[in-house]
Short mmCIF file of N, CA and C in Angstrom, two decimals:
data_model
loop_
_atom_site.label_atom_id
_atom_site.label_comp_id
_atom_site.label_asym_id
_atom_site.label_seq_id
_atom_site.Cartn_x
_atom_site.Cartn_y
_atom_site.Cartn_z
N ASN A 1 -12.45 9.28 -17.87
CA ASN A 1 -11.99 8.16 -17.06
C ASN A 1 -11.67 6.97 -17.95
N VAL A 2 -10.68 6.20 -17.50
CA VAL A 2 -10.23 5.03 -18.25
C VAL A 2 -10.12 3.85 -17.29
N THR A 3 -10.53 2.67 -17.75
CA THR A 3 -10.41 1.47 -16.95
C THR A 3 -9.69 0.40 -17.75
N ALA A 4 -8.61 -0.14 -17.17
CA ALA A 4 -7.94 -1.32 -17.71
C ALA A 4 -8.31 -2.47 -16.77
N THR A 5 -9.08 -3.42 -17.25
CA THR A 5 -9.58 -4.48 -16.38
C THR A 5 -8.50 -5.47 -15.97
N ASN A 6 -7.34 -5.41 -16.63
CA ASN A 6 -6.22 -6.28 -16.29
C ASN A 6 -4.96 -5.42 -16.24
N ASP A 7 -3.85 -5.89 -16.78
CA ASP A 7 -2.58 -5.17 -16.71
C ASP A 7 -2.55 -3.99 -17.68
N LEU A 8 -1.78 -2.97 -17.32
CA LEU A 8 -1.49 -1.85 -18.20
C LEU A 8 0.01 -1.84 -18.44
N THR A 9 0.41 -1.95 -19.72
CA THR A 9 1.82 -2.01 -20.09
C THR A 9 2.13 -0.87 -21.06
N ILE A 10 3.18 -0.11 -20.75
CA ILE A 10 3.65 0.96 -21.64
C ILE A 10 5.08 0.61 -22.03
N THR A 11 5.30 0.31 -23.32
CA THR A 11 6.61 -0.17 -23.76
C THR A 11 7.42 0.89 -24.50
N GLU A 12 6.77 1.95 -24.99
CA GLU A 12 7.52 3.02 -25.64
C GLU A 12 6.63 4.25 -25.76
N GLY A 13 7.27 5.39 -25.94
CA GLY A 13 6.52 6.63 -26.10
C GLY A 13 6.01 7.17 -24.78
N THR A 14 5.19 8.21 -24.89
CA THR A 14 4.62 8.86 -23.71
C THR A 14 3.10 8.73 -23.76
N VAL A 15 2.53 8.23 -22.68
CA VAL A 15 1.08 8.11 -22.56
C VAL A 15 0.62 9.15 -21.55
N THR A 16 -0.28 10.04 -21.96
CA THR A 16 -0.86 11.03 -21.05
C THR A 16 -2.16 10.48 -20.51
N LEU A 17 -2.21 10.29 -19.20
CA LEU A 17 -3.40 9.76 -18.55
C LEU A 17 -4.47 10.85 -18.49
N PRO A 18 -5.74 10.48 -18.34
CA PRO A 18 -6.78 11.50 -18.24
C PRO A 18 -6.67 12.25 -16.91
N ASN A 19 -7.25 13.45 -16.88
CA ASN A 19 -7.20 14.20 -15.62
C ASN A 19 -8.27 13.71 -14.65
N GLY A 20 -9.03 12.70 -15.04
CA GLY A 20 -9.99 12.05 -14.16
C GLY A 20 -9.34 10.88 -13.45
N THR A 21 -9.94 9.70 -13.58
CA THR A 21 -9.45 8.51 -12.89
C THR A 21 -9.07 7.42 -13.89
N THR A 22 -7.87 6.85 -13.67
CA THR A 22 -7.43 5.67 -14.41
C THR A 22 -7.45 4.50 -13.44
N THR A 23 -8.29 3.51 -13.70
CA THR A 23 -8.40 2.34 -12.84
C THR A 23 -7.68 1.18 -13.51
N ILE A 24 -6.79 0.53 -12.75
CA ILE A 24 -6.01 -0.59 -13.27
C ILE A 24 -6.36 -1.82 -12.44
N GLY A 25 -6.91 -2.84 -13.11
CA GLY A 25 -7.32 -4.06 -12.44
C GLY A 25 -6.24 -5.12 -12.37
N GLY A 26 -5.02 -4.76 -12.68
CA GLY A 26 -3.90 -5.69 -12.65
C GLY A 26 -2.63 -4.97 -12.30
N SER A 27 -1.55 -5.32 -13.00
CA SER A 27 -0.24 -4.72 -12.76
C SER A 27 -0.01 -3.54 -13.70
N LEU A 28 0.95 -2.70 -13.34
CA LEU A 28 1.43 -1.62 -14.20
C LEU A 28 2.88 -1.91 -14.53
N ALA A 29 3.21 -1.91 -15.84
CA ALA A 29 4.58 -2.13 -16.28
C ALA A 29 4.94 -1.05 -17.29
N VAL A 30 5.81 -0.14 -16.87
CA VAL A 30 6.33 0.90 -17.77
C VAL A 30 7.79 0.55 -18.01
N SER A 31 8.12 0.20 -19.27
CA SER A 31 9.51 -0.20 -19.53
C SER A 31 10.26 0.92 -20.24
N SER A 32 10.20 1.02 -21.53
CA SER A 32 10.96 2.07 -22.24
C SER A 32 10.17 3.35 -22.40
N GLY A 33 8.89 3.35 -22.08
CA GLY A 33 8.06 4.53 -22.21
C GLY A 33 7.90 5.27 -20.89
N THR A 34 6.99 6.24 -20.89
CA THR A 34 6.66 7.00 -19.69
C THR A 34 5.17 7.29 -19.70
N PHE A 35 4.66 7.74 -18.56
CA PHE A 35 3.30 8.26 -18.54
C PHE A 35 3.32 9.61 -17.84
N VAL A 36 2.37 10.45 -18.22
CA VAL A 36 2.18 11.77 -17.61
C VAL A 36 0.89 11.70 -16.82
N HIS A 37 0.93 12.04 -15.54
CA HIS A 37 -0.24 11.85 -14.67
C HIS A 37 -1.37 12.83 -14.95
N ASN A 38 -1.11 14.00 -15.51
CA ASN A 38 -2.14 14.96 -15.91
C ASN A 38 -3.04 15.36 -14.73
N ASN A 39 -2.47 15.33 -13.51
CA ASN A 39 -3.20 15.65 -12.27
C ASN A 39 -4.41 14.75 -12.05
N GLY A 40 -4.35 13.54 -12.57
CA GLY A 40 -5.44 12.59 -12.39
C GLY A 40 -5.11 11.54 -11.35
N ALA A 41 -6.10 10.75 -11.01
CA ALA A 41 -5.94 9.68 -10.02
C ALA A 41 -5.68 8.35 -10.73
N VAL A 42 -4.79 7.54 -10.15
CA VAL A 42 -4.59 6.17 -10.58
C VAL A 42 -5.05 5.28 -9.43
N VAL A 43 -6.01 4.39 -9.74
CA VAL A 43 -6.57 3.49 -8.75
C VAL A 43 -6.23 2.06 -9.14
N PHE A 44 -5.50 1.37 -8.27
CA PHE A 44 -5.23 -0.05 -8.46
C PHE A 44 -6.29 -0.82 -7.69
N ASN A 45 -7.01 -1.71 -8.40
CA ASN A 45 -8.11 -2.45 -7.79
C ASN A 45 -8.01 -3.91 -8.23
N SER A 46 -7.57 -4.76 -7.31
CA SER A 46 -7.40 -6.17 -7.65
C SER A 46 -7.50 -7.03 -6.40
N ASN A 47 -7.81 -8.28 -6.60
CA ASN A 47 -7.81 -9.25 -5.50
C ASN A 47 -6.65 -10.22 -5.64
N LEU A 48 -5.69 -9.92 -6.54
CA LEU A 48 -4.55 -10.78 -6.80
C LEU A 48 -3.25 -10.09 -6.43
N ALA A 49 -2.14 -10.81 -6.50
CA ALA A 49 -0.81 -10.22 -6.30
C ALA A 49 -0.40 -9.52 -7.59
N GLU A 50 -0.12 -8.21 -7.50
CA GLU A 50 0.20 -7.40 -8.67
C GLU A 50 1.54 -6.69 -8.46
N THR A 51 2.10 -6.19 -9.55
CA THR A 51 3.34 -5.41 -9.47
C THR A 51 3.10 -4.03 -10.06
N VAL A 52 3.86 -3.06 -9.54
CA VAL A 52 3.80 -1.68 -10.03
C VAL A 52 5.22 -1.26 -10.39
N VAL A 53 5.45 -1.04 -11.69
CA VAL A 53 6.74 -0.56 -12.17
C VAL A 53 6.46 0.70 -12.98
N ALA A 54 6.72 1.86 -12.38
CA ALA A 54 6.43 3.14 -13.04
C ALA A 54 7.64 3.71 -13.75
N SER A 55 8.82 3.16 -13.51
CA SER A 55 10.06 3.59 -14.17
C SER A 55 10.25 5.11 -14.14
N SER A 56 10.19 5.67 -12.97
CA SER A 56 10.43 7.10 -12.71
C SER A 56 9.29 8.02 -13.13
N SER A 57 8.21 7.49 -13.68
CA SER A 57 7.05 8.32 -13.98
C SER A 57 6.30 8.57 -12.67
N PRO A 58 6.07 9.83 -12.29
CA PRO A 58 5.38 10.10 -11.03
C PRO A 58 3.87 9.97 -11.15
N PHE A 59 3.24 9.57 -10.08
CA PHE A 59 1.79 9.56 -9.98
C PHE A 59 1.34 10.91 -9.42
N TYR A 60 0.04 11.19 -9.50
CA TYR A 60 -0.52 12.36 -8.82
C TYR A 60 -1.28 11.86 -7.60
N ASP A 61 -2.54 11.47 -7.74
CA ASP A 61 -3.26 10.77 -6.67
C ASP A 61 -3.14 9.29 -6.95
N LEU A 62 -2.87 8.52 -5.89
CA LEU A 62 -2.62 7.09 -6.04
C LEU A 62 -3.43 6.35 -4.99
N SER A 63 -4.24 5.36 -5.43
CA SER A 63 -5.09 4.61 -4.50
C SER A 63 -4.96 3.12 -4.75
N PHE A 64 -5.15 2.36 -3.67
CA PHE A 64 -5.11 0.90 -3.73
C PHE A 64 -6.35 0.36 -3.05
N SER A 65 -7.11 -0.50 -3.76
CA SER A 65 -8.30 -1.11 -3.17
C SER A 65 -8.42 -2.54 -3.69
N GLY A 66 -9.21 -3.33 -3.00
CA GLY A 66 -9.31 -4.75 -3.33
C GLY A 66 -8.51 -5.54 -2.31
N ASN A 67 -8.66 -6.83 -2.32
CA ASN A 67 -7.98 -7.68 -1.33
C ASN A 67 -6.64 -8.19 -1.81
N GLY A 68 -6.10 -7.61 -2.86
CA GLY A 68 -4.84 -8.06 -3.42
C GLY A 68 -3.64 -7.43 -2.73
N SER A 69 -2.50 -7.55 -3.40
CA SER A 69 -1.27 -6.92 -2.93
C SER A 69 -0.59 -6.26 -4.13
N TRP A 70 0.14 -5.18 -3.86
CA TRP A 70 0.82 -4.44 -4.90
C TRP A 70 2.27 -4.25 -4.48
N ASP A 71 3.18 -4.76 -5.29
CA ASP A 71 4.61 -4.67 -5.02
C ASP A 71 5.18 -3.55 -5.89
N MET A 72 5.53 -2.43 -5.26
CA MET A 72 6.14 -1.31 -5.98
C MET A 72 7.60 -1.67 -6.20
N GLN A 73 7.95 -2.09 -7.43
CA GLN A 73 9.25 -2.69 -7.69
C GLN A 73 10.34 -1.70 -8.08
N ASP A 74 9.98 -0.44 -8.38
CA ASP A 74 11.03 0.56 -8.60
C ASP A 74 11.73 0.82 -7.27
N SER A 75 13.01 1.15 -7.32
CA SER A 75 13.70 1.44 -6.06
C SER A 75 13.15 2.69 -5.40
N SER A 76 12.62 3.63 -6.19
CA SER A 76 11.99 4.83 -5.66
C SER A 76 10.73 5.13 -6.46
N ALA A 77 9.78 5.81 -5.83
CA ALA A 77 8.53 6.18 -6.50
C ALA A 77 8.04 7.50 -5.93
N THR A 78 7.19 8.19 -6.73
CA THR A 78 6.66 9.49 -6.30
C THR A 78 5.18 9.57 -6.60
N SER A 79 4.44 10.09 -5.64
CA SER A 79 3.06 10.52 -5.84
C SER A 79 3.03 11.98 -5.41
N SER A 80 2.80 12.88 -6.35
CA SER A 80 2.93 14.30 -6.03
C SER A 80 1.74 14.85 -5.24
N ASN A 81 0.74 14.03 -4.98
CA ASN A 81 -0.37 14.46 -4.13
C ASN A 81 -0.65 13.35 -3.11
N ASP A 82 -1.87 12.86 -3.02
CA ASP A 82 -2.27 11.94 -1.95
C ASP A 82 -2.12 10.47 -2.34
N VAL A 83 -1.92 9.64 -1.31
CA VAL A 83 -1.90 8.18 -1.46
C VAL A 83 -2.93 7.62 -0.48
N ARG A 84 -3.81 6.74 -1.00
CA ARG A 84 -4.85 6.13 -0.18
C ARG A 84 -4.77 4.60 -0.30
N ILE A 85 -4.80 3.94 0.85
CA ILE A 85 -4.84 2.48 0.88
C ILE A 85 -6.12 2.11 1.61
N THR A 86 -7.09 1.56 0.87
CA THR A 86 -8.38 1.23 1.47
C THR A 86 -8.55 -0.26 1.74
N SER A 87 -7.68 -1.08 1.18
CA SER A 87 -7.64 -2.51 1.48
C SER A 87 -6.45 -3.12 0.75
N GLY A 88 -6.13 -4.35 1.11
CA GLY A 88 -4.99 -5.02 0.50
C GLY A 88 -3.68 -4.62 1.17
N THR A 89 -2.58 -5.09 0.60
CA THR A 89 -1.24 -4.79 1.13
C THR A 89 -0.42 -4.12 0.05
N VAL A 90 0.22 -3.01 0.41
CA VAL A 90 1.08 -2.29 -0.53
C VAL A 90 2.52 -2.40 -0.03
N TYR A 91 3.38 -2.96 -0.89
CA TYR A 91 4.80 -3.08 -0.59
C TYR A 91 5.48 -1.83 -1.14
N PHE A 92 5.95 -0.97 -0.23
CA PHE A 92 6.60 0.28 -0.63
C PHE A 92 7.94 -0.01 -1.30
N PRO A 93 8.47 0.94 -2.07
CA PRO A 93 9.80 0.76 -2.68
C PRO A 93 10.87 0.56 -1.60
N THR A 94 11.95 -0.08 -2.00
CA THR A 94 13.06 -0.30 -1.06
C THR A 94 13.90 0.95 -0.86
N GLY A 95 13.76 1.94 -1.73
CA GLY A 95 14.46 3.21 -1.60
C GLY A 95 13.54 4.24 -0.96
N THR A 96 13.15 5.26 -1.72
CA THR A 96 12.31 6.34 -1.20
C THR A 96 10.97 6.37 -1.91
N PHE A 97 9.92 6.47 -1.12
CA PHE A 97 8.58 6.71 -1.63
C PHE A 97 8.22 8.14 -1.23
N ALA A 98 8.24 9.06 -2.19
CA ALA A 98 7.99 10.48 -1.94
C ALA A 98 6.51 10.77 -2.16
N VAL A 99 5.87 11.37 -1.16
CA VAL A 99 4.45 11.68 -1.23
C VAL A 99 4.29 13.17 -0.96
N GLY A 100 3.64 13.87 -1.90
CA GLY A 100 3.47 15.32 -1.79
C GLY A 100 2.20 15.76 -1.10
N GLY A 101 1.45 14.84 -0.53
CA GLY A 101 0.21 15.15 0.17
C GLY A 101 0.06 14.23 1.36
N SER A 102 -1.16 13.76 1.58
CA SER A 102 -1.44 12.87 2.71
C SER A 102 -1.26 11.41 2.32
N LEU A 103 -0.92 10.59 3.31
CA LEU A 103 -0.94 9.14 3.18
C LEU A 103 -2.02 8.65 4.13
N THR A 104 -3.06 8.02 3.58
CA THR A 104 -4.19 7.58 4.38
C THR A 104 -4.39 6.09 4.19
N THR A 105 -4.33 5.35 5.29
CA THR A 105 -4.57 3.91 5.27
C THR A 105 -5.79 3.64 6.14
N THR A 106 -6.92 3.34 5.50
CA THR A 106 -8.15 3.09 6.26
C THR A 106 -8.35 1.61 6.55
N ALA A 107 -7.79 0.76 5.73
CA ALA A 107 -7.79 -0.68 5.93
C ALA A 107 -6.63 -1.22 5.11
N GLY A 108 -6.32 -2.47 5.26
CA GLY A 108 -5.16 -2.99 4.54
C GLY A 108 -3.89 -2.73 5.32
N ALA A 109 -2.76 -2.89 4.63
CA ALA A 109 -1.49 -2.81 5.33
C ALA A 109 -0.41 -2.24 4.42
N ILE A 110 0.61 -1.69 5.07
CA ILE A 110 1.82 -1.21 4.40
C ILE A 110 2.95 -2.16 4.76
N ALA A 111 3.70 -2.59 3.76
CA ALA A 111 4.94 -3.34 3.99
C ALA A 111 6.07 -2.37 3.62
N ALA A 112 6.70 -1.80 4.63
CA ALA A 112 7.66 -0.71 4.42
C ALA A 112 9.02 -1.20 3.93
N ARG A 113 9.30 -2.49 4.08
CA ARG A 113 10.62 -3.04 3.79
C ARG A 113 11.65 -2.19 4.53
N ASN A 114 12.75 -1.83 3.92
CA ASN A 114 13.74 -0.96 4.57
C ASN A 114 13.78 0.39 3.88
N GLY A 115 12.65 0.83 3.37
CA GLY A 115 12.60 2.07 2.59
C GLY A 115 12.24 3.28 3.42
N THR A 116 12.29 4.43 2.76
CA THR A 116 11.99 5.72 3.37
C THR A 116 10.69 6.27 2.81
N LEU A 117 9.79 6.67 3.70
CA LEU A 117 8.62 7.44 3.30
C LEU A 117 8.98 8.90 3.49
N ARG A 118 8.99 9.65 2.40
CA ARG A 118 9.34 11.07 2.45
C ARG A 118 8.09 11.89 2.15
N LEU A 119 7.60 12.62 3.15
CA LEU A 119 6.45 13.50 2.97
C LEU A 119 6.99 14.89 2.67
N TYR A 120 6.81 15.32 1.41
CA TYR A 120 7.36 16.62 1.01
C TYR A 120 6.26 17.64 0.77
N THR A 121 5.22 17.52 1.54
CA THR A 121 4.06 18.39 1.44
C THR A 121 4.41 19.84 1.77
N THR A 122 3.61 20.76 1.28
CA THR A 122 3.83 22.19 1.59
C THR A 122 2.65 22.78 2.35
N GLY A 123 1.74 21.93 2.79
CA GLY A 123 0.56 22.42 3.51
C GLY A 123 0.21 21.49 4.64
N ALA A 124 -1.05 21.58 5.07
CA ALA A 124 -1.55 20.73 6.15
C ALA A 124 -2.00 19.40 5.58
N ASP A 125 -1.32 18.33 5.94
CA ASP A 125 -1.65 17.00 5.46
C ASP A 125 -1.59 16.01 6.61
N SER A 126 -2.09 14.79 6.37
CA SER A 126 -2.14 13.80 7.44
C SER A 126 -1.39 12.53 7.05
N LEU A 127 -1.03 11.79 8.09
CA LEU A 127 -0.36 10.51 7.94
C LEU A 127 -1.12 9.48 8.75
N SER A 128 -1.59 8.44 8.07
CA SER A 128 -2.24 7.32 8.74
C SER A 128 -1.70 6.04 8.13
N THR A 129 -1.09 5.21 8.95
CA THR A 129 -0.54 3.93 8.47
C THR A 129 -1.46 2.77 8.77
N GLY A 130 -2.57 3.02 9.44
CA GLY A 130 -3.49 1.94 9.77
C GLY A 130 -2.89 0.89 10.68
N GLY A 131 -1.90 1.28 11.47
CA GLY A 131 -1.24 0.34 12.38
C GLY A 131 0.01 -0.31 11.80
N SER A 132 0.30 -0.08 10.53
CA SER A 132 1.52 -0.63 9.93
C SER A 132 2.73 0.20 10.34
N ALA A 133 3.85 -0.46 10.53
CA ALA A 133 5.09 0.23 10.88
C ALA A 133 5.76 0.79 9.63
N LEU A 134 6.43 1.92 9.79
CA LEU A 134 7.27 2.49 8.74
C LEU A 134 8.72 2.19 9.10
N TYR A 135 9.61 2.22 8.11
CA TYR A 135 11.03 2.01 8.39
C TYR A 135 11.68 3.36 8.68
N ASP A 136 11.83 4.21 7.68
CA ASP A 136 12.32 5.59 7.86
C ASP A 136 11.21 6.54 7.46
N LEU A 137 11.06 7.64 8.20
CA LEU A 137 10.09 8.67 7.87
C LEU A 137 10.81 10.00 7.83
N VAL A 138 10.63 10.74 6.72
CA VAL A 138 11.23 12.07 6.56
C VAL A 138 10.10 13.05 6.25
N VAL A 139 10.03 14.14 7.02
CA VAL A 139 9.12 15.25 6.74
C VAL A 139 9.98 16.36 6.18
N ASP A 140 9.66 16.78 4.95
CA ASP A 140 10.56 17.69 4.24
C ASP A 140 9.75 18.57 3.30
N GLY A 141 9.21 19.65 3.82
CA GLY A 141 8.46 20.55 2.96
C GLY A 141 8.31 21.92 3.59
N SER A 142 8.59 22.93 2.84
CA SER A 142 8.43 24.29 3.34
C SER A 142 6.97 24.54 3.65
N GLY A 143 6.66 24.84 4.89
CA GLY A 143 5.28 25.06 5.30
C GLY A 143 4.53 23.78 5.61
N ALA A 144 5.22 22.65 5.62
CA ALA A 144 4.57 21.37 5.89
C ALA A 144 4.06 21.32 7.32
N SER A 145 2.87 20.79 7.47
CA SER A 145 2.28 20.55 8.78
C SER A 145 1.61 19.18 8.70
N VAL A 146 2.32 18.16 9.14
CA VAL A 146 1.85 16.78 9.03
C VAL A 146 1.30 16.34 10.38
N THR A 147 0.06 15.86 10.36
CA THR A 147 -0.58 15.38 11.58
C THR A 147 -0.76 13.87 11.47
N VAL A 148 -0.26 13.14 12.46
CA VAL A 148 -0.45 11.69 12.51
C VAL A 148 -1.85 11.45 13.07
N SER A 149 -2.70 10.83 12.27
CA SER A 149 -4.09 10.62 12.70
C SER A 149 -4.30 9.27 13.39
N ASP A 150 -3.32 8.39 13.34
CA ASP A 150 -3.40 7.13 14.08
C ASP A 150 -3.14 7.40 15.56
N THR A 151 -3.68 6.55 16.42
CA THR A 151 -3.42 6.68 17.86
C THR A 151 -1.96 6.39 18.17
N ASP A 152 -1.37 5.40 17.51
CA ASP A 152 0.01 5.01 17.72
C ASP A 152 0.73 4.96 16.37
N LEU A 153 2.04 5.18 16.40
CA LEU A 153 2.86 5.10 15.19
C LEU A 153 4.19 4.46 15.55
N THR A 154 4.61 3.48 14.74
CA THR A 154 5.90 2.83 14.93
C THR A 154 6.79 3.13 13.72
N ILE A 155 7.98 3.63 14.00
CA ILE A 155 9.01 3.86 13.00
C ILE A 155 10.19 2.98 13.40
N GLN A 156 10.56 2.05 12.54
CA GLN A 156 11.55 1.04 12.90
C GLN A 156 12.98 1.55 12.89
N HIS A 157 13.25 2.66 12.24
CA HIS A 157 14.63 3.10 12.11
C HIS A 157 14.76 4.58 12.49
N ASP A 158 14.58 5.50 11.54
CA ASP A 158 14.80 6.92 11.80
C ASP A 158 13.58 7.77 11.48
N LEU A 159 13.38 8.80 12.29
CA LEU A 159 12.43 9.87 12.01
C LEU A 159 13.25 11.14 11.83
N THR A 160 13.08 11.81 10.69
CA THR A 160 13.83 13.03 10.39
C THR A 160 12.86 14.11 9.96
N ILE A 161 12.90 15.25 10.62
CA ILE A 161 12.10 16.41 10.22
C ILE A 161 13.07 17.46 9.71
N LEU A 162 13.15 17.58 8.39
CA LEU A 162 14.09 18.52 7.76
C LEU A 162 13.51 19.92 7.68
N GLU A 163 12.21 19.98 7.38
CA GLU A 163 11.53 21.25 7.22
C GLU A 163 10.06 21.02 7.56
N GLY A 164 9.41 22.03 8.13
CA GLY A 164 8.00 21.90 8.48
C GLY A 164 7.84 21.37 9.89
N SER A 165 6.62 20.92 10.21
CA SER A 165 6.33 20.44 11.55
C SER A 165 5.51 19.16 11.48
N MET A 166 5.47 18.47 12.62
CA MET A 166 4.73 17.22 12.68
C MET A 166 4.02 17.13 14.02
N THR A 167 2.73 16.82 13.99
CA THR A 167 1.98 16.57 15.21
C THR A 167 1.96 15.07 15.42
N PHE A 168 2.53 14.65 16.55
CA PHE A 168 2.70 13.23 16.83
C PHE A 168 1.37 12.58 17.22
N PRO A 169 1.32 11.24 17.21
CA PRO A 169 0.05 10.56 17.55
C PRO A 169 -0.36 10.84 18.99
N SER A 170 -1.64 10.68 19.27
CA SER A 170 -2.15 10.94 20.61
C SER A 170 -1.74 9.84 21.59
N GLY A 171 -1.37 8.68 21.09
CA GLY A 171 -0.94 7.56 21.95
C GLY A 171 0.57 7.47 22.03
N THR A 172 1.13 6.45 21.42
CA THR A 172 2.56 6.16 21.53
C THR A 172 3.26 6.32 20.19
N LEU A 173 4.39 7.01 20.21
CA LEU A 173 5.30 7.09 19.07
C LEU A 173 6.49 6.22 19.43
N THR A 174 6.71 5.15 18.67
CA THR A 174 7.82 4.23 18.93
C THR A 174 8.83 4.35 17.80
N ILE A 175 10.08 4.64 18.18
CA ILE A 175 11.16 4.74 17.19
C ILE A 175 12.26 3.78 17.63
#
C-alpha cells in the first residue's frame, strides 16, 4: 500500500501502482506519463477541492471519501472495476465515464454535468447514485445484469441498453 498525503503528479514515464491500495490526499495530475493500475484500488481522501487528471490511464477500483470534491477533468475516464463514493462530491467527466463494475454512492453526491455513465460490466453489478441525477446512462456489456439499488433514479437525458439487462428502481425511474 502507498499513501500520498497531498498531490500525486506523474510527469513522465510509467508508474505501476501497487496491487493493494493507493491513497491520494490531494489531486492527481498525469501529464506526459502514465500509470498502470495493477488491479489495485485508488482512494481519493480529502476535505478540499481537488482535481483528477488521469490522461487516459484507467483505474481499477476507484473510491472517493472525505468532505471534499473531486473534478475529473479528462473528457473521458475509465474504472475497469468498481467505483465507490462514500462522501464528498465527484464531478464526472464531460464525455464518458466507463465503469466495468458497480457504481455505489452511499453518501456524497455525483455531479454528472452533461456526460455519459457507461456501465460495461459483464456480470451482476449494481448502480446507486445516492439520489444524484445522471445525464446519460448506457448499459453495454455481454452478460451484464445491472440492478439499481436506489428507490428512485433520475436520468436527465437518455437511457440506452445496448447489451445486457437492467433492473429498474423499486420506486420511480424519471427520464
